[in-house]
JSON list of C-alpha atoms in Angstrom, two decimals:
[
{"chain": "A", "resi": 1197, "resn": "LYS", "atom": "CA", "xyz": [-25.22, 60.99, -12.83]},
{"chain": "A", "resi": 1198, "resn": "PHE", "atom": "CA", "xyz": [-25.89, 61.89, -16.40]},
{"chain": "A", "resi": 1199, "resn": "SER", "atom": "CA", "xyz": [-28.67, 64.34, -17.09]},
{"chain": "A", "resi": 1200, "resn": "GLY", "atom": "CA", "xyz": [-31.31, 63.21, -19.53]},
{"chain": "A", "resi": 1201, "resn": "GLY", "atom": "CA", "xyz": [-28.92, 61.67, -22.04]},
{"chain": "A", "resi": 1202, "resn": "LYS", "atom": "CA", "xyz": [-27.38, 65.03, -22.91]},
{"chain": "A", "resi": 1203, "resn": "GLY", "atom": "CA", "xyz": [-23.98, 64.25, -21.43]},
{"chain": "A", "resi": 1204, "resn": "MET", "atom": "CA", "xyz": [-22.31, 65.10, -18.18]},
{"chain": "A", "resi": 1205, "resn": "ASN", "atom": "CA", "xyz": [-23.82, 67.52, -15.70]},
{"chain": "A", "resi": 1206, "resn": "SER", "atom": "CA", "xyz": [-22.73, 71.14, -15.82]},
{"chain": "A", "resi": 1207, "resn": "PRO", "atom": "CA", "xyz": [-20.92, 72.62, -12.80]},
{"chain": "A", "resi": 1208, "resn": "ALA", "atom": "CA", "xyz": [-24.17, 74.33, -11.77]},
{"chain": "A", "resi": 1209, "resn": "GLU", "atom": "CA", "xyz": [-26.06, 71.01, -11.95]},
{"chain": "A", "resi": 1210, "resn": "ILE", "atom": "CA", "xyz": [-23.33, 69.29, -9.93]},
{"chain": "A", "resi": 1211, "resn": "ALA", "atom": "CA", "xyz": [-23.54, 72.01, -7.25]},
{"chain": "A", "resi": 1212, "resn": "GLU", "atom": "CA", "xyz": [-27.35, 71.68, -7.20]},
{"chain": "A", "resi": 1213, "resn": "ASN", "atom": "CA", "xyz": [-27.05, 67.90, -6.80]},
{"chain": "A", "resi": 1214, "resn": "TYR", "atom": "CA", "xyz": [-24.60, 68.36, -3.95]},
{"chain": "A", "resi": 1215, "resn": "ILE", "atom": "CA", "xyz": [-26.94, 70.76, -2.17]},
{"chain": "A", "resi": 1216, "resn": "SER", "atom": "CA", "xyz": [-29.54, 67.99, -2.10]},
{"chain": "A", "resi": 1217, "resn": "ILE", "atom": "CA", "xyz": [-26.97, 65.40, -1.04]},
{"chain": "A", "resi": 1218, "resn": "GLY", "atom": "CA", "xyz": [-25.61, 67.76, 1.64]},
{"chain": "A", "resi": 1219, "resn": "LYS", "atom": "CA", "xyz": [-29.06, 68.28, 3.15]},
{"chain": "A", "resi": 1220, "resn": "THR", "atom": "CA", "xyz": [-29.41, 64.51, 3.45]},
{"chain": "A", "resi": 1221, "resn": "LYS", "atom": "CA", "xyz": [-25.93, 64.14, 4.99]},
{"chain": "A", "resi": 1222, "resn": "VAL", "atom": "CA", "xyz": [-26.47, 66.70, 7.75]},
{"chain": "A", "resi": 1223, "resn": "ASN", "atom": "CA", "xyz": [-29.84, 65.20, 8.69]},
{"chain": "A", "resi": 1224, "resn": "LEU", "atom": "CA", "xyz": [-28.56, 61.66, 9.29]},
{"chain": "A", "resi": 1225, "resn": "ALA", "atom": "CA", "xyz": [-29.05, 60.30, 12.79]},
{"chain": "A", "resi": 1226, "resn": "ILE", "atom": "CA", "xyz": [-25.81, 60.63, 14.75]},
{"chain": "A", "resi": 1227, "resn": "ASP", "atom": "CA", "xyz": [-25.39, 56.88, 15.25]},
{"chain": "A", "resi": 1228, "resn": "LYS", "atom": "CA", "xyz": [-25.82, 56.20, 11.52]},
{"chain": "A", "resi": 1229, "resn": "MET", "atom": "CA", "xyz": [-23.53, 59.11, 10.61]},
{"chain": "A", "resi": 1230, "resn": "PHE", "atom": "CA", "xyz": [-20.84, 57.84, 12.99]},
{"chain": "A", "resi": 1231, "resn": "LEU", "atom": "CA", "xyz": [-21.08, 54.25, 11.72]},
{"chain": "A", "resi": 1232, "resn": "LEU", "atom": "CA", "xyz": [-20.86, 55.40, 8.08]},
{"chain": "A", "resi": 1233, "resn": "ALA", "atom": "CA", "xyz": [-17.84, 57.51, 9.05]},
{"chain": "A", "resi": 1234, "resn": "VAL", "atom": "CA", "xyz": [-16.12, 54.57, 10.76]},
{"chain": "A", "resi": 1235, "resn": "ILE", "atom": "CA", "xyz": [-16.71, 52.50, 7.63]},
{"chain": "A", "resi": 1236, "resn": "ALA", "atom": "CA", "xyz": [-15.18, 55.24, 5.45]},
{"chain": "A", "resi": 1237, "resn": "GLY", "atom": "CA", "xyz": [-12.17, 55.41, 7.78]},
{"chain": "A", "resi": 1238, "resn": "VAL", "atom": "CA", "xyz": [-11.74, 51.65, 7.43]},
{"chain": "A", "resi": 1239, "resn": "PHE", "atom": "CA", "xyz": [-11.95, 51.83, 3.62]},
{"chain": "A", "resi": 1240, "resn": "VAL", "atom": "CA", "xyz": [-9.39, 54.63, 3.33]},
{"chain": "A", "resi": 1241, "resn": "ALA", "atom": "CA", "xyz": [-7.08, 52.86, 5.78]},
{"chain": "A", "resi": 1242, "resn": "PHE", "atom": "CA", "xyz": [-7.33, 49.66, 3.72]},
{"chain": "A", "resi": 1243, "resn": "GLY", "atom": "CA", "xyz": [-6.43, 51.68, 0.62]},
{"chain": "A", "resi": 1244, "resn": "GLY", "atom": "CA", "xyz": [-3.48, 53.20, 2.45]},
{"chain": "A", "resi": 1245, "resn": "ALA", "atom": "CA", "xyz": [-2.29, 49.85, 3.79]},
{"chain": "A", "resi": 1246, "resn": "GLY", "atom": "CA", "xyz": [-2.53, 48.23, 0.37]},
{"chain": "A", "resi": 1247, "resn": "SER", "atom": "CA", "xyz": [-0.74, 51.15, -1.21]},
{"chain": "A", "resi": 1248, "resn": "ALA", "atom": "CA", "xyz": [2.07, 51.07, 1.37]},
{"chain": "A", "resi": 1249, "resn": "THR", "atom": "CA", "xyz": [2.44, 47.29, 1.00]},
{"chain": "A", "resi": 1250, "resn": "ALA", "atom": "CA", "xyz": [2.79, 47.63, -2.77]},
{"chain": "A", "resi": 1251, "resn": "ALA", "atom": "CA", "xyz": [5.31, 50.48, -2.46]},
{"chain": "A", "resi": 1252, "resn": "VAL", "atom": "CA", "xyz": [7.52, 48.43, -0.12]},
{"chain": "A", "resi": 1253, "resn": "GLY", "atom": "CA", "xyz": [6.94, 45.06, -1.79]},
{"chain": "A", "resi": 1254, "resn": "VAL", "atom": "CA", "xyz": [7.75, 46.16, -5.33]},
{"chain": "A", "resi": 1255, "resn": "THR", "atom": "CA", "xyz": [11.09, 47.90, -5.04]},
{"chain": "A", "resi": 1256, "resn": "SER", "atom": "CA", "xyz": [11.35, 49.13, -8.62]},
{"chain": "A", "resi": 1257, "resn": "SER", "atom": "CA", "xyz": [9.83, 52.39, -9.85]},
{"chain": "A", "resi": 1258, "resn": "ILE", "atom": "CA", "xyz": [6.80, 50.33, -10.89]},
{"chain": "A", "resi": 1259, "resn": "GLY", "atom": "CA", "xyz": [6.09, 49.95, -7.15]},
{"chain": "A", "resi": 1260, "resn": "LYS", "atom": "CA", "xyz": [5.21, 53.65, -6.90]},
{"chain": "A", "resi": 1261, "resn": "LEU", "atom": "CA", "xyz": [2.86, 53.33, -9.87]},
{"chain": "A", "resi": 1262, "resn": "ILE", "atom": "CA", "xyz": [1.17, 50.24, -8.41]},
{"chain": "A", "resi": 1263, "resn": "SER", "atom": "CA", "xyz": [0.97, 51.96, -5.03]},
{"chain": "A", "resi": 1264, "resn": "GLY", "atom": "CA", "xyz": [-0.65, 55.01, -6.60]},
{"chain": "A", "resi": 1265, "resn": "CYS", "atom": "CA", "xyz": [-3.19, 52.84, -8.37]},
{"chain": "A", "resi": 1266, "resn": "ILE", "atom": "CA", "xyz": [-4.18, 50.97, -5.20]},
{"chain": "A", "resi": 1267, "resn": "PHE", "atom": "CA", "xyz": [-4.90, 53.86, -2.82]},
{"chain": "A", "resi": 1268, "resn": "PRO", "atom": "CA", "xyz": [-7.89, 55.24, -4.80]},
{"chain": "A", "resi": 1269, "resn": "GLY", "atom": "CA", "xyz": [-9.56, 51.87, -4.24]},
{"chain": "A", "resi": 1270, "resn": "GLY", "atom": "CA", "xyz": [-10.28, 53.02, -0.69]},
{"chain": "A", "resi": 1271, "resn": "LEU", "atom": "CA", "xyz": [-11.94, 56.18, -1.98]},
{"chain": "A", "resi": 1272, "resn": "THR", "atom": "CA", "xyz": [-13.91, 54.13, -4.49]},
{"chain": "A", "resi": 1273, "resn": "LEU", "atom": "CA", "xyz": [-15.24, 51.94, -1.68]},
{"chain": "A", "resi": 1274, "resn": "VAL", "atom": "CA", "xyz": [-16.31, 55.08, 0.20]},
{"chain": "A", "resi": 1275, "resn": "LEU", "atom": "CA", "xyz": [-18.34, 56.24, -2.79]},
{"chain": "A", "resi": 1276, "resn": "LEU", "atom": "CA", "xyz": [-19.84, 52.84, -3.60]},
{"chain": "A", "resi": 1277, "resn": "ALA", "atom": "CA", "xyz": [-20.88, 52.22, 0.00]},
{"chain": "A", "resi": 1278, "resn": "GLY", "atom": "CA", "xyz": [-22.24, 55.72, 0.53]},
{"chain": "A", "resi": 1279, "resn": "SER", "atom": "CA", "xyz": [-20.12, 56.11, 3.64]},
{"chain": "A", "resi": 1280, "resn": "GLU", "atom": "CA", "xyz": [-19.12, 59.45, 5.20]},
{"chain": "A", "resi": 1281, "resn": "LEU", "atom": "CA", "xyz": [-15.61, 60.80, 4.60]},
{"chain": "A", "resi": 1282, "resn": "PHE", "atom": "CA", "xyz": [-14.61, 64.09, 6.21]},
{"chain": "A", "resi": 1283, "resn": "THR", "atom": "CA", "xyz": [-12.60, 65.34, 3.26]},
{"chain": "A", "resi": 1284, "resn": "GLY", "atom": "CA", "xyz": [-15.55, 64.94, 0.89]},
{"chain": "A", "resi": 1285, "resn": "ASN", "atom": "CA", "xyz": [-17.91, 66.45, 3.45]},
{"chain": "A", "resi": 1286, "resn": "CYS", "atom": "CA", "xyz": [-15.95, 69.68, 3.29]},
{"chain": "A", "resi": 1287, "resn": "LEU", "atom": "CA", "xyz": [-18.18, 70.25, 0.25]},
{"chain": "A", "resi": 1288, "resn": "LEU", "atom": "CA", "xyz": [-21.01, 70.83, 2.71]},
{"chain": "A", "resi": 1289, "resn": "SER", "atom": "CA", "xyz": [-19.85, 74.42, 2.44]},
{"chain": "A", "resi": 1290, "resn": "ILE", "atom": "CA", "xyz": [-21.89, 74.56, -0.80]},
{"chain": "A", "resi": 1291, "resn": "PRO", "atom": "CA", "xyz": [-25.31, 74.01, 0.82]},
{"chain": "A", "resi": 1292, "resn": "LEU", "atom": "CA", "xyz": [-24.17, 76.21, 3.72]},
{"chain": "A", "resi": 1293, "resn": "LEU", "atom": "CA", "xyz": [-23.38, 79.11, 1.39]},
{"chain": "A", "resi": 1294, "resn": "GLU", "atom": "CA", "xyz": [-26.73, 78.57, -0.32]},
{"chain": "A", "resi": 1295, "resn": "LYS", "atom": "CA", "xyz": [-28.40, 78.76, 3.13]},
{"chain": "A", "resi": 1296, "resn": "GLU", "atom": "CA", "xyz": [-29.84, 75.26, 2.73]},
{"chain": "A", "resi": 1297, "resn": "ILE", "atom": "CA", "xyz": [-28.13, 74.00, 5.92]},
{"chain": "A", "resi": 1298, "resn": "THR", "atom": "CA", "xyz": [-27.05, 75.76, 9.11]},
{"chain": "A", "resi": 1299, "resn": "VAL", "atom": "CA", "xyz": [-23.60, 76.21, 10.61]},
{"chain": "A", "resi": 1300, "resn": "LYS", "atom": "CA", "xyz": [-24.74, 74.00, 13.50]},
{"chain": "A", "resi": 1301, "resn": "GLN", "atom": "CA", "xyz": [-25.68, 71.18, 11.09]},
{"chain": "A", "resi": 1302, "resn": "LEU", "atom": "CA", "xyz": [-22.37, 71.54, 9.25]},
{"chain": "A", "resi": 1303, "resn": "LEU", "atom": "CA", "xyz": [-20.28, 71.44, 12.44]},
{"chain": "A", "resi": 1304, "resn": "ARG", "atom": "CA", "xyz": [-22.26, 68.49, 13.82]},
{"chain": "A", "resi": 1305, "resn": "ASN", "atom": "CA", "xyz": [-21.54, 66.54, 10.64]},
{"chain": "A", "resi": 1306, "resn": "TRP", "atom": "CA", "xyz": [-17.89, 67.52, 10.48]},
{"chain": "A", "resi": 1307, "resn": "ILE", "atom": "CA", "xyz": [-17.20, 66.63, 14.13]},
{"chain": "A", "resi": 1308, "resn": "VAL", "atom": "CA", "xyz": [-19.03, 63.27, 14.05]},
{"chain": "A", "resi": 1309, "resn": "VAL", "atom": "CA", "xyz": [-17.55, 62.27, 10.69]},
{"chain": "A", "resi": 1310, "resn": "TYR", "atom": "CA", "xyz": [-14.02, 63.39, 11.59]},
{"chain": "A", "resi": 1311, "resn": "PHE", "atom": "CA", "xyz": [-13.97, 61.29, 14.74]},
{"chain": "A", "resi": 1312, "resn": "GLY", "atom": "CA", "xyz": [-15.70, 58.36, 13.02]},
{"chain": "A", "resi": 1313, "resn": "ASN", "atom": "CA", "xyz": [-13.05, 58.38, 10.28]},
{"chain": "A", "resi": 1314, "resn": "MET", "atom": "CA", "xyz": [-10.35, 58.44, 12.95]},
{"chain": "A", "resi": 1315, "resn": "VAL", "atom": "CA", "xyz": [-11.88, 55.45, 14.76]},
{"chain": "A", "resi": 1316, "resn": "GLY", "atom": "CA", "xyz": [-12.08, 53.49, 11.50]},
{"chain": "A", "resi": 1317, "resn": "GLY", "atom": "CA", "xyz": [-8.46, 54.25, 10.69]},
{"chain": "A", "resi": 1318, "resn": "MET", "atom": "CA", "xyz": [-7.37, 53.27, 14.20]},
{"chain": "A", "resi": 1319, "resn": "LEU", "atom": "CA", "xyz": [-9.24, 49.96, 13.96]},
{"chain": "A", "resi": 1320, "resn": "VAL", "atom": "CA", "xyz": [-7.42, 49.06, 10.76]},
{"chain": "A", "resi": 1321, "resn": "SER", "atom": "CA", "xyz": [-4.10, 50.23, 12.24]},
{"chain": "A", "resi": 1322, "resn": "ALA", "atom": "CA", "xyz": [-4.61, 47.98, 15.26]},
{"chain": "A", "resi": 1323, "resn": "GLY", "atom": "CA", "xyz": [-5.46, 45.09, 12.95]},
{"chain": "A", "resi": 1324, "resn": "LEU", "atom": "CA", "xyz": [-2.28, 45.71, 10.96]},
{"chain": "A", "resi": 1325, "resn": "VAL", "atom": "CA", "xyz": [-0.19, 45.73, 14.13]},
{"chain": "A", "resi": 1326, "resn": "TYR", "atom": "CA", "xyz": [-1.72, 42.58, 15.61]},
{"chain": "A", "resi": 1327, "resn": "SER", "atom": "CA", "xyz": [-1.72, 40.70, 12.29]},
{"chain": "A", "resi": 1328, "resn": "GLY", "atom": "CA", "xyz": [2.00, 41.24, 11.87]},
{"chain": "A", "resi": 1329, "resn": "GLN", "atom": "CA", "xyz": [1.58, 43.22, 8.64]},
{"chain": "A", "resi": 1330, "resn": "TYR", "atom": "CA", "xyz": [4.33, 45.62, 9.67]},
{"chain": "A", "resi": 1331, "resn": "ASN", "atom": "CA", "xyz": [6.78, 42.71, 10.00]},
{"chain": "A", "resi": 1332, "resn": "MET", "atom": "CA", "xyz": [6.54, 42.04, 6.26]},
{"chain": "A", "resi": 1333, "resn": "PHE", "atom": "CA", "xyz": [9.59, 42.46, 4.04]},
{"chain": "A", "resi": 1334, "resn": "ASP", "atom": "CA", "xyz": [11.99, 41.94, 6.97]},
{"chain": "A", "resi": 1335, "resn": "GLY", "atom": "CA", "xyz": [10.48, 44.90, 8.83]},
{"chain": "A", "resi": 1336, "resn": "GLY", "atom": "CA", "xyz": [10.51, 47.09, 5.72]},
{"chain": "A", "resi": 1337, "resn": "MET", "atom": "CA", "xyz": [6.83, 47.86, 6.21]},
{"chain": "A", "resi": 1338, "resn": "ALA", "atom": "CA", "xyz": [7.47, 49.19, 9.73]},
{"chain": "A", "resi": 1339, "resn": "VAL", "atom": "CA", "xyz": [10.40, 51.29, 8.51]},
{"chain": "A", "resi": 1340, "resn": "SER", "atom": "CA", "xyz": [8.26, 52.72, 5.70]},
{"chain": "A", "resi": 1341, "resn": "VAL", "atom": "CA", "xyz": [5.33, 53.53, 8.01]},
{"chain": "A", "resi": 1342, "resn": "PHE", "atom": "CA", "xyz": [7.55, 55.23, 10.60]},
{"chain": "A", "resi": 1343, "resn": "SER", "atom": "CA", "xyz": [9.46, 57.12, 7.91]},
{"chain": "A", "resi": 1344, "resn": "THR", "atom": "CA", "xyz": [6.20, 58.43, 6.45]},
{"chain": "A", "resi": 1345, "resn": "ALA", "atom": "CA", "xyz": [4.94, 59.41, 9.91]},
{"chain": "A", "resi": 1346, "resn": "VAL", "atom": "CA", "xyz": [8.16, 61.28, 10.75]},
{"chain": "A", "resi": 1347, "resn": "THR", "atom": "CA", "xyz": [8.08, 63.11, 7.43]},
{"chain": "A", "resi": 1348, "resn": "LYS", "atom": "CA", "xyz": [4.48, 64.22, 7.94]},
{"chain": "A", "resi": 1349, "resn": "CYS", "atom": "CA", "xyz": [4.95, 65.17, 11.60]},
{"chain": "A", "resi": 1350, "resn": "THR", "atom": "CA", "xyz": [8.03, 67.29, 10.92]},
{"chain": "A", "resi": 1351, "resn": "MET", "atom": "CA", "xyz": [6.56, 69.15, 7.97]},
{"chain": "A", "resi": 1352, "resn": "ALA", "atom": "CA", "xyz": [6.12, 72.90, 8.40]},
{"chain": "A", "resi": 1353, "resn": "PHE", "atom": "CA", "xyz": [2.52, 73.82, 9.21]},
{"chain": "A", "resi": 1354, "resn": "SER", "atom": "CA", "xyz": [2.17, 75.97, 6.08]},
{"chain": "A", "resi": 1355, "resn": "GLU", "atom": "CA", "xyz": [3.45, 73.15, 3.87]},
{"chain": "A", "resi": 1356, "resn": "ALA", "atom": "CA", "xyz": [1.11, 70.60, 5.47]},
{"chain": "A", "resi": 1357, "resn": "PHE", "atom": "CA", "xyz": [-1.82, 73.00, 5.24]},
{"chain": "A", "resi": 1358, "resn": "ILE", "atom": "CA", "xyz": [-1.30, 73.71, 1.53]},
{"chain": "A", "resi": 1359, "resn": "LYS", "atom": "CA", "xyz": [-0.76, 70.03, 0.72]},
{"chain": "A", "resi": 1360, "resn": "GLY", "atom": "CA", "xyz": [-3.91, 69.22, 2.68]},
{"chain": "A", "resi": 1361, "resn": "ILE", "atom": "CA", "xyz": [-5.91, 71.72, 0.64]},
{"chain": "A", "resi": 1362, "resn": "PHE", "atom": "CA", "xyz": [-4.58, 70.31, -2.63]},
{"chain": "A", "resi": 1363, "resn": "CYS", "atom": "CA", "xyz": [-5.32, 66.76, -1.50]},
{"chain": "A", "resi": 1364, "resn": "ASN", "atom": "CA", "xyz": [-8.84, 67.72, -0.47]},
{"chain": "A", "resi": 1365, "resn": "ILE", "atom": "CA", "xyz": [-9.47, 69.33, -3.85]},
{"chain": "A", "resi": 1366, "resn": "LEU", "atom": "CA", "xyz": [-8.54, 66.05, -5.52]},
{"chain": "A", "resi": 1367, "resn": "VAL", "atom": "CA", "xyz": [-10.75, 64.02, -3.16]},
{"chain": "A", "resi": 1368, "resn": "CYS", "atom": "CA", "xyz": [-13.70, 66.35, -3.76]},
{"chain": "A", "resi": 1369, "resn": "LEU", "atom": "CA", "xyz": [-13.20, 66.19, -7.51]},
{"chain": "A", "resi": 1370, "resn": "ALA", "atom": "CA", "xyz": [-13.21, 62.40, -7.32]}
]
């Protein structure tokens, strides 16, 4: 949002806007919050699936570039649809620190949205399995997905934690 034609909002104005947005987010009815979270999980999973397909399907170094350009589409859908993504909702710490929301409201939102995002991602994953998506490229998709999973699951906790923080910073900036 641009403020009165004078250019982009200042960091203070952005924080103030997010306080208002955060108060709305924590006061959503649980069923609506959960549904919006499932939708966000679906969008991010679609972005991830498209990104992985491009990375495997285009074997040159251009494949990585194309893959990197596709994934943010999922995040864009989250923003355009007004759905609830856990990583972005970590910014609810701003209205919490300003005492505009309570710890109980924050935790309620985080728990509902986290599990809703997980359900959305699982729905897309099931669709990918049953549609045969992982059989593409002579099983190359399955190999890529399992390789990524093994890499992430065998990462040291400290490495995963720091990468998670950096990733969340980028998502919140978006």
